[in-house]
Amino acid sequence: MNSISTYNFTGKRALIRVDFNVPLNKETLAVTDDTRIRAAIPTIKKVLEAGGSVVLMSHLGRPKNIPEDKFSLKNCISTIEKHLGFPIQFATDCIGERAYEKSAALKPGEVLLLENLRFHQREEKGDHGFAELLARHGDCYINDAFGTAHRAHASTTIVARFFPNDKMFGYLIEKEIDSVNKVLNSHEKPLTAIVGGAKVSSKITIITKLLDKVDNLIVGGGMAYTFIKAQGGKIGKSLVEDDHLQTAKDILKLAQEKGVKILLPVDTVYADEFSDAANTGVGKIGEIPDGWMGLDIAEESIAIFRKTILESKLILWNGPMGVFEMKKFQTGTLEIAKAVAEATKKGAFTLVGGGDSVAAVNQFGLENEVSHVSTGGGAMLEYLEGIQLPGIAAILEK
Ligand code: AMP
């Protein structure tokens, strides 16, 4: 298999699938969070420094298969130029003669950005012919878009077939794979998974899979109340999935059989409405008064979770401990983020993945204090569940 570190890029055009699906300001269409663009820069620079040129392709948002300004990748040009430090070129369509002319004219050290792939519906369909048209832009193919690696789209998977001997991962995907493998395959102990977020139902597969691996499973967030109710606790009007009470019981039983310690919250911050303006109280999690809902974990739970986190050598975190988007209910998630950062300082390997825990870590400014923050929520969960991601398989295939 080729590696971006050793591949000979001299005089070659690298077609790179990046993830520039960034948020834009609704009025000015300026990039409001450039994390994903910054993350792709090392791969781009590597190719340029090694004597190659670069053709960048990405999707942006969910256009309805027709060009629309609010989904145009031209909105990313100035941000990309700022991080590269020089001007780049742009093709107003990702395929077609004018685009090919531009990519064919690239000189070493130059960069061309293609317009949104999803302006063509053949992209998401994984169309072979469309992938072939994309492949014309490059002498080699680099996939550096982990966030879409679980999709068999033309640019993420099918296009790799046209580069049997010249395909590879970018630095970003390499790091994502290494990080997840480190958590899944390392024999260091204890390994602790922290799961939170809204629902048990969306995380059953991952939790069940994790029970084969972890020593401790910390459960917080909205999903904890289904576990508490399943154990006979009173949860007021907290978020609950009544059709998954048995699931929660099954998970607790399975954990016991596998010798995994499950840590549930013991206390909670409850509120009379789902709002930052709500009246609040603190009490035992199984004794929430009628008409109140638990929206965060409280002090005692934080202390118990913190202790386990600080004793761990490997930590995987997916999902917030409470409604961290509201100031009144962010303490639990913030304190857990701080504990994970502290464990990292003490030498633990810590991986934060999944949309909302990543947003929380970023919001608290702790993204550089954990070992790895995964850029691909759905992709990371599927990878952890043991599902082969088509975008990754396409590179590994002979
Ligand atoms: P998920 O996408 O499943 O990881 O869920 C993330 C969402 O769960 C966030 O928007 C949180 O605000 C929400 N959440 C966390 N804790 C609670 C809770 N106790 N009650 C309601 N929603 C919650």
Short mmCIF file of C-alpha atoms and ligand atoms in Angstrom, two decimals:
data_model
loop_
_atom_site.label_atom_id
_atom_site.label_comp_id
_atom_site.label_asym_id
_atom_site.label_seq_id
_atom_site.Cartn_x
_atom_site.Cartn_y
_atom_site.Cartn_z
CA MET A 1 0.00 0.00 0.00
CA ASN A 2 1.16 3.52 -0.75
CA SER A 3 1.80 6.01 2.01
CA ILE A 4 1.56 9.75 1.66
CA SER A 5 4.85 10.01 3.56
CA THR A 6 6.83 8.03 0.97
CA TYR A 7 4.91 8.33 -2.32
CA ASN A 8 6.77 10.14 -5.11
CA PHE A 9 4.65 13.19 -5.97
CA THR A 10 7.22 14.82 -8.25
CA GLY A 11 5.43 16.26 -11.29
CA LYS A 12 2.18 14.50 -10.35
CA ARG A 13 -1.32 15.88 -9.86
CA ALA A 14 -2.89 14.56 -6.65
CA LEU A 15 -6.68 14.39 -6.64
CA ILE A 16 -7.57 14.82 -2.96
CA ARG A 17 -11.03 14.14 -1.46
CA VAL A 18 -11.19 16.54 1.46
CA ASP A 19 -14.03 17.31 3.84
CA PHE A 20 -14.74 21.01 3.38
CA ASN A 21 -18.32 20.62 4.55
CA VAL A 22 -17.97 23.69 6.77
CA PRO A 23 -20.65 25.90 8.32
CA LEU A 24 -21.30 29.19 6.49
CA ASN A 25 -22.82 32.43 7.75
CA LYS A 26 -26.39 32.48 6.37
CA GLU A 27 -26.14 36.05 5.08
CA THR A 28 -22.51 36.66 4.14
CA LEU A 29 -21.79 33.01 3.26
CA ALA A 30 -18.41 33.38 5.01
CA VAL A 31 -16.93 30.28 6.69
CA THR A 32 -17.83 30.44 10.39
CA ASP A 33 -15.77 27.45 11.59
CA ASP A 34 -12.66 26.57 9.59
CA THR A 35 -11.62 23.50 11.63
CA ARG A 36 -12.08 21.11 8.70
CA ILE A 37 -10.16 23.32 6.28
CA ARG A 38 -7.27 23.72 8.72
CA ALA A 39 -7.24 19.98 9.28
CA ALA A 40 -6.64 19.29 5.57
CA ILE A 41 -3.69 21.66 5.18
CA PRO A 42 -0.87 19.24 6.20
CA THR A 43 -1.88 16.75 3.48
CA ILE A 44 -2.09 19.49 0.81
CA LYS A 45 1.26 20.99 1.84
CA LYS A 46 2.94 17.59 1.83
CA VAL A 47 2.04 17.01 -1.84
CA LEU A 48 3.14 20.51 -2.84
CA GLU A 49 6.41 20.33 -0.95
CA ALA A 50 7.13 16.95 -2.54
CA GLY A 51 6.91 18.50 -6.02
CA GLY A 52 3.29 17.79 -6.95
CA SER A 53 0.16 19.83 -7.66
CA VAL A 54 -3.23 19.43 -5.99
CA VAL A 55 -6.85 19.14 -7.14
CA LEU A 56 -9.23 19.43 -4.21
CA MET A 57 -12.76 17.98 -4.27
CA SER A 58 -15.43 18.06 -1.57
CA HIS A 59 -19.13 18.28 -0.89
CA LEU A 60 -20.68 21.16 1.04
CA GLY A 61 -24.10 20.94 2.67
CA ARG A 62 -27.05 19.18 1.14
CA PRO A 63 -27.81 20.84 -2.20
CA LYS A 64 -30.65 19.41 -4.26
CA ASN A 65 -28.36 18.37 -7.12
CA ILE A 66 -28.35 21.81 -8.72
CA PRO A 67 -25.81 24.62 -8.25
CA GLU A 68 -26.74 27.07 -5.51
CA ASP A 69 -24.59 29.90 -4.19
CA LYS A 70 -25.16 28.97 -0.56
CA PHE A 71 -23.59 25.55 -1.21
CA SER A 72 -20.78 26.75 -3.46
CA LEU A 73 -17.23 25.82 -2.54
CA LYS A 74 -16.12 29.23 -3.81
CA ASN A 75 -17.21 30.41 -0.35
CA CYS A 76 -14.20 28.50 1.03
CA ILE A 77 -11.56 29.97 -1.30
CA SER A 78 -10.40 32.86 0.89
CA THR A 79 -10.15 30.62 3.97
CA ILE A 80 -8.11 28.01 2.10
CA GLU A 81 -5.84 30.74 0.69
CA LYS A 82 -5.38 32.21 4.16
CA HIS A 83 -4.17 28.89 5.53
CA LEU A 84 -2.00 27.99 2.52
CA GLY A 85 -0.56 31.48 2.23
CA PHE A 86 -1.00 31.83 -1.57
CA PRO A 87 -3.83 32.10 -4.16
CA ILE A 88 -5.57 29.01 -5.50
CA GLN A 89 -7.61 28.38 -8.66
CA PHE A 90 -11.27 27.42 -8.84
CA ALA A 91 -13.32 25.38 -11.34
CA THR A 92 -17.03 26.24 -11.42
CA ASP A 93 -17.93 22.61 -12.11
CA CYS A 94 -16.17 19.52 -10.78
CA ILE A 95 -16.25 17.80 -14.20
CA GLY A 96 -16.31 19.00 -17.81
CA GLU A 97 -13.82 20.37 -20.33
CA ARG A 98 -13.19 23.70 -18.60
CA ALA A 99 -12.39 21.94 -15.33
CA TYR A 100 -10.08 19.46 -17.10
CA GLU A 101 -8.27 22.31 -18.84
CA LYS A 102 -7.59 23.88 -15.47
CA SER A 103 -6.34 20.70 -13.82
CA ALA A 104 -4.22 19.80 -16.86
CA ALA A 105 -2.53 23.21 -16.72
CA LEU A 106 -1.53 22.93 -13.06
CA LYS A 107 2.16 23.39 -12.37
CA PRO A 108 3.95 21.84 -9.38
CA GLY A 109 3.08 23.83 -6.26
CA GLU A 110 -0.35 24.93 -7.57
CA VAL A 111 -3.79 24.13 -6.20
CA LEU A 112 -7.16 23.85 -7.95
CA LEU A 113 -10.43 23.64 -6.01
CA LEU A 114 -13.38 21.96 -7.74
CA GLU A 115 -16.99 23.06 -7.25
CA ASN A 116 -19.31 21.08 -4.93
CA LEU A 117 -19.49 17.41 -5.93
CA ARG A 118 -23.09 17.18 -4.78
CA PHE A 119 -24.24 19.57 -7.52
CA HIS A 120 -24.30 16.26 -9.43
CA GLN A 121 -26.63 13.61 -8.11
CA ARG A 122 -24.35 10.89 -9.46
CA GLU A 123 -21.91 11.67 -6.61
CA GLU A 124 -24.04 10.27 -3.79
CA LYS A 125 -25.24 7.42 -5.99
CA GLY A 126 -21.65 6.21 -6.24
CA ASP A 127 -21.92 6.33 -10.03
CA HIS A 128 -19.04 4.58 -11.77
CA GLY A 129 -19.09 6.86 -14.83
CA PHE A 130 -19.07 9.99 -12.67
CA ALA A 131 -16.15 8.61 -10.66
CA GLU A 132 -14.27 8.04 -13.91
CA LEU A 133 -14.89 11.67 -14.90
CA LEU A 134 -13.50 12.81 -11.53
CA ALA A 135 -10.50 10.51 -11.86
CA ARG A 136 -9.39 12.38 -15.01
CA HIS A 137 -8.19 15.21 -12.77
CA GLY A 138 -5.39 13.28 -11.11
CA ASP A 139 -2.38 11.00 -11.50
CA CYS A 140 -2.92 9.74 -7.97
CA TYR A 141 -5.81 9.77 -5.47
CA ILE A 142 -5.71 10.68 -1.79
CA ASN A 143 -8.71 10.19 0.50
CA ASP A 144 -8.50 12.54 3.47
CA ALA A 145 -12.20 12.87 4.26
CA PHE A 146 -12.87 10.63 7.26
CA GLY A 147 -16.31 12.17 7.83
CA THR A 148 -17.61 10.64 4.60
CA ALA A 149 -15.57 7.42 4.64
CA HIS A 150 -18.69 5.48 5.66
CA ARG A 151 -20.41 6.47 2.41
CA ALA A 152 -19.83 4.63 -0.89
CA HIS A 153 -20.03 7.83 -2.92
CA ALA A 154 -18.24 8.38 -6.23
CA SER A 155 -15.53 10.66 -4.78
CA THR A 156 -15.01 8.80 -1.51
CA THR A 157 -14.94 5.20 -2.70
CA ILE A 158 -15.59 4.42 -6.36
CA VAL A 159 -12.95 6.81 -7.72
CA ALA A 160 -10.22 4.78 -5.97
CA ARG A 161 -10.73 1.99 -8.54
CA PHE A 162 -9.19 4.20 -11.20
CA PHE A 163 -5.93 4.45 -9.26
CA PRO A 164 -5.10 0.79 -8.44
CA ASN A 165 -1.42 1.55 -7.82
CA ASP A 166 -1.62 5.23 -6.91
CA LYS A 167 -4.12 5.60 -4.06
CA MET A 168 -3.52 6.37 -0.42
CA PHE A 169 -4.85 7.94 2.76
CA GLY A 170 -4.12 11.53 3.70
CA TYR A 171 -2.64 12.44 7.08
CA LEU A 172 -6.05 13.17 8.58
CA ILE A 173 -7.56 9.75 7.85
CA GLU A 174 -4.29 8.07 8.83
CA LYS A 175 -4.51 9.72 12.25
CA GLU A 176 -8.19 8.86 12.66
CA ILE A 177 -7.55 5.18 11.89
CA ASP A 178 -4.49 5.05 14.13
CA SER A 179 -6.40 6.63 17.01
CA VAL A 180 -9.38 4.29 16.86
CA ASN A 181 -7.11 1.28 16.42
CA LYS A 182 -5.08 2.39 19.40
CA VAL A 183 -8.21 2.37 21.57
CA LEU A 184 -9.54 -0.90 20.15
CA ASN A 185 -6.31 -2.89 19.95
CA SER A 186 -4.17 -1.62 22.78
CA HIS A 187 -3.77 -3.87 25.77
CA GLU A 188 -3.26 -0.98 28.17
CA LYS A 189 -5.75 -0.91 31.01
CA PRO A 190 -8.09 0.32 32.32
CA LEU A 191 -10.00 1.29 29.19
CA THR A 192 -12.97 3.52 29.92
CA ALA A 193 -15.71 4.53 27.52
CA ILE A 194 -17.87 7.52 28.32
CA VAL A 195 -21.16 7.63 26.44
CA GLY A 196 -23.79 10.31 26.66
CA GLY A 197 -26.13 12.21 24.43
CA ALA A 198 -29.84 12.00 23.93
CA LYS A 199 -30.88 8.45 23.25
CA VAL A 200 -29.98 4.88 24.15
CA SER A 201 -31.59 3.66 20.93
CA SER A 202 -29.04 5.39 18.66
CA LYS A 203 -26.10 3.93 20.59
CA ILE A 204 -27.13 0.34 21.38
CA THR A 205 -24.82 -1.21 18.79
CA ILE A 206 -21.80 0.79 19.86
CA ILE A 207 -22.45 0.18 23.57
CA THR A 208 -22.84 -3.56 23.01
CA LYS A 209 -19.64 -3.64 20.98
CA LEU A 210 -17.78 -1.63 23.62
CA LEU A 211 -18.78 -4.09 26.34
CA ASP A 212 -16.41 -6.59 24.70
CA LYS A 213 -13.52 -4.18 25.08
CA VAL A 214 -13.84 -1.81 27.99
CA ASP A 215 -13.25 -2.13 31.72
CA ASN A 216 -15.54 0.76 32.64
CA LEU A 217 -18.55 2.25 30.90
CA ILE A 218 -19.67 5.66 32.10
CA VAL A 219 -23.20 6.57 31.02
CA GLY A 220 -24.44 10.16 31.18
CA GLY A 221 -26.66 12.57 29.30
CA GLY A 222 -30.28 12.03 28.36
CA MET A 223 -29.83 8.30 27.85
CA ALA A 224 -29.01 7.75 31.54
CA TYR A 225 -32.64 8.34 32.57
CA THR A 226 -33.83 5.31 30.62
CA PHE A 227 -31.34 3.21 32.63
CA ILE A 228 -32.48 4.82 35.90
CA LYS A 229 -36.16 4.21 35.13
CA ALA A 230 -35.36 0.63 34.11
CA GLN A 231 -33.92 0.16 37.61
CA GLY A 232 -37.11 1.48 39.20
CA GLY A 233 -36.03 5.10 39.74
CA LYS A 234 -38.36 8.11 39.56
CA ILE A 235 -37.26 10.41 36.73
CA GLY A 236 -40.12 12.95 36.52
CA LYS A 237 -40.48 14.19 32.96
CA SER A 238 -36.84 13.56 32.00
CA LEU A 239 -36.05 12.31 28.52
CA VAL A 240 -36.85 8.60 28.41
CA GLU A 241 -37.34 5.87 25.84
CA ASP A 242 -40.02 3.68 27.36
CA ASP A 243 -39.69 1.18 24.53
CA HIS A 244 -36.03 0.69 25.45
CA LEU A 245 -36.32 -0.02 29.18
CA GLN A 246 -35.64 -3.67 28.41
CA THR A 247 -32.65 -2.67 26.25
CA ALA A 248 -31.21 -0.82 29.22
CA LYS A 249 -31.77 -3.85 31.46
CA ASP A 250 -30.13 -6.12 28.87
CA ILE A 251 -27.09 -3.83 28.67
CA LEU A 252 -26.73 -3.83 32.47
CA LYS A 253 -26.98 -7.63 32.55
CA LEU A 254 -24.51 -8.08 29.70
CA ALA A 255 -22.06 -5.74 31.42
CA GLN A 256 -22.28 -7.81 34.57
CA GLU A 257 -21.66 -11.02 32.63
CA LYS A 258 -18.64 -9.51 30.91
CA GLY A 259 -17.22 -8.02 34.10
CA VAL A 260 -17.61 -4.43 32.87
CA LYS A 261 -18.25 -1.83 35.53
CA ILE A 262 -21.12 0.45 34.49
CA LEU A 263 -21.17 3.84 36.18
CA LEU A 264 -24.51 5.65 36.07
CA PRO A 265 -25.10 9.14 37.48
CA VAL A 266 -26.22 9.19 41.11
CA ASP A 267 -27.41 12.79 41.22
CA THR A 268 -28.82 15.27 38.75
CA VAL A 269 -29.55 18.93 38.09
CA TYR A 270 -33.27 19.05 37.31
CA ALA A 271 -35.35 21.83 35.80
CA ASP A 272 -39.03 22.70 35.41
CA GLU A 273 -38.63 23.40 31.71
CA PHE A 274 -36.19 22.75 28.85
CA SER A 275 -34.70 26.23 28.94
CA ASP A 276 -31.78 28.23 30.27
CA ALA A 277 -34.37 30.34 32.11
CA ALA A 278 -35.80 27.33 33.97
CA ASN A 279 -36.00 26.99 37.75
CA THR A 280 -33.57 24.30 38.85
CA GLY A 281 -32.87 21.95 41.73
CA VAL A 282 -30.34 19.26 42.57
CA GLY A 283 -31.14 15.82 43.95
CA LYS A 284 -30.73 12.06 43.70
CA ILE A 285 -31.23 10.89 40.14
CA GLY A 286 -33.84 8.25 41.00
CA GLU A 287 -35.91 10.70 43.03
CA ILE A 288 -36.71 13.50 40.58
CA PRO A 289 -39.97 15.23 41.60
CA ASP A 290 -42.98 14.91 39.26
CA GLY A 291 -43.03 17.63 36.60
CA TRP A 292 -39.21 18.17 36.66
CA MET A 293 -36.63 16.90 34.19
CA GLY A 294 -32.96 16.00 34.63
CA LEU A 295 -30.79 18.06 32.30
CA ASP A 296 -27.28 17.55 33.69
CA ILE A 297 -25.27 15.34 36.03
CA ALA A 298 -24.51 16.89 39.43
CA GLU A 299 -21.55 17.12 41.80
CA GLU A 300 -21.44 13.61 43.22
CA SER A 301 -21.70 11.96 39.79
CA ILE A 302 -18.96 14.26 38.48
CA ALA A 303 -16.69 13.21 41.38
CA ILE A 304 -17.33 9.49 40.79
CA PHE A 305 -16.85 9.73 37.02
CA ARG A 306 -13.76 11.90 37.47
CA LYS A 307 -12.08 9.35 39.72
CA THR A 308 -12.52 6.56 37.17
CA ILE A 309 -11.40 8.82 34.31
CA LEU A 310 -8.20 9.77 36.14
CA GLU A 311 -7.42 6.10 36.81
CA SER A 312 -7.79 5.17 33.13
CA LYS A 313 -5.04 4.65 30.56
CA LEU A 314 -7.32 4.71 27.50
CA ILE A 315 -10.46 6.80 27.21
CA LEU A 316 -13.06 7.01 24.50
CA TRP A 317 -15.71 9.71 24.83
CA ASN A 318 -18.87 10.04 22.76
CA GLY A 319 -21.83 12.19 23.75
CA PRO A 320 -22.37 15.03 26.28
CA MET A 321 -23.30 14.53 29.94
CA GLY A 322 -26.14 17.06 29.82
CA VAL A 323 -27.66 19.83 27.75
CA PHE A 324 -24.29 21.58 27.41
CA GLU A 325 -25.67 24.03 24.84
CA MET A 326 -27.42 25.79 27.75
CA LYS A 327 -25.21 27.52 30.32
CA LYS A 328 -27.16 26.23 33.29
CA PHE A 329 -26.66 22.61 32.26
CA GLN A 330 -23.11 22.61 30.90
CA THR A 331 -21.17 21.97 34.13
CA GLY A 332 -21.32 18.16 33.94
CA THR A 333 -19.97 18.04 30.39
CA LEU A 334 -17.37 20.73 31.15
CA GLU A 335 -16.09 18.92 34.25
CA ILE A 336 -15.88 15.60 32.39
CA ALA A 337 -14.01 17.35 29.55
CA LYS A 338 -11.59 18.79 32.10
CA ALA A 339 -11.10 15.37 33.69
CA VAL A 340 -10.38 13.82 30.27
CA ALA A 341 -7.85 16.62 29.60
CA GLU A 342 -6.24 15.97 32.99
CA ALA A 343 -6.03 12.22 32.31
CA THR A 344 -4.31 13.06 28.99
CA LYS A 345 -1.74 15.13 30.85
CA LYS A 346 -1.10 12.15 33.13
CA GLY A 347 -0.32 10.02 30.07
CA ALA A 348 -3.63 8.47 29.08
CA PHE A 349 -4.55 8.21 25.40
CA THR A 350 -7.87 10.00 24.97
CA LEU A 351 -10.12 9.97 21.93
CA VAL A 352 -13.13 12.24 21.64
CA GLY A 353 -15.50 11.43 18.80
CA GLY A 354 -19.08 11.99 17.76
CA GLY A 355 -20.60 15.33 16.83
CA ASP A 356 -21.76 16.74 20.13
CA SER A 357 -18.89 15.77 22.41
CA VAL A 358 -16.54 17.27 19.82
CA ALA A 359 -18.64 20.46 19.77
CA ALA A 360 -18.51 20.53 23.58
CA VAL A 361 -14.72 20.07 23.76
CA ASN A 362 -14.31 22.84 21.16
CA GLN A 363 -16.75 25.10 23.00
CA PHE A 364 -14.69 24.70 26.18
CA GLY A 365 -11.43 25.30 24.29
CA LEU A 366 -10.02 21.91 25.34
CA GLU A 367 -9.56 20.42 21.85
CA ASN A 368 -5.77 20.56 22.09
CA GLU A 369 -5.70 18.96 25.53
CA VAL A 370 -6.97 15.55 24.50
CA SER A 371 -5.01 13.07 22.37
CA HIS A 372 -7.33 13.09 19.38
CA VAL A 373 -10.59 14.75 18.39
CA SER A 374 -12.26 12.81 15.61
CA THR A 375 -13.66 14.83 12.72
CA GLY A 376 -16.05 12.11 11.60
CA GLY A 377 -18.92 11.41 13.97
CA GLY A 378 -20.92 8.76 12.11
CA ALA A 379 -17.82 7.33 10.46
CA MET A 380 -16.01 6.94 13.77
CA LEU A 381 -18.95 5.21 15.42
CA GLU A 382 -19.30 2.77 12.52
CA TYR A 383 -15.55 2.08 12.57
CA LEU A 384 -15.70 1.43 16.31
CA GLU A 385 -18.66 -0.88 15.78
CA GLY A 386 -16.40 -2.96 13.56
CA ILE A 387 -18.14 -2.04 10.30
CA GLN A 388 -15.82 -1.87 7.30
CA LEU A 389 -16.04 1.67 5.95
CA PRO A 390 -16.24 1.67 2.13
CA GLY A 391 -13.95 4.70 1.80
CA ILE A 392 -11.25 2.95 3.83
CA ALA A 393 -11.73 -0.45 2.20
CA ALA A 394 -11.39 1.16 -1.26
CA ILE A 395 -7.87 2.33 -0.41
CA LEU A 396 -6.82 -0.92 1.25
CA GLU A 397 -8.14 -3.12 -1.61
CA LYS A 398 -5.49 -4.40 -4.03
P1 AMP B 1 -26.50 12.72 20.63
O1 AMP B 1 -26.60 13.38 19.28
O2 AMP B 1 -27.33 11.51 20.78
O3 AMP B 1 -25.08 12.53 21.07
O4 AMP B 1 -27.18 13.76 21.64
C1 AMP B 1 -26.66 15.03 21.90
C2 AMP B 1 -27.73 15.89 22.49
O5 AMP B 1 -28.20 15.32 23.69
C3 AMP B 1 -27.25 17.27 22.84
O6 AMP B 1 -27.86 18.22 22.02
C4 AMP B 1 -27.67 17.46 24.29
O7 AMP B 1 -28.25 18.72 24.56
C5 AMP B 1 -28.69 16.37 24.48
N1 AMP B 1 -28.82 15.98 25.90
C6 AMP B 1 -27.83 15.65 26.73
N2 AMP B 1 -28.33 15.40 27.97
C7 AMP B 1 -29.66 15.59 27.90
C8 AMP B 1 -30.71 15.49 28.85
N3 AMP B 1 -30.47 15.15 30.11
N4 AMP B 1 -31.97 15.74 28.41
C9 AMP B 1 -32.20 16.08 27.14
N5 AMP B 1 -31.25 16.18 26.19
C10 AMP B 1 -29.99 15.95 26.57
#
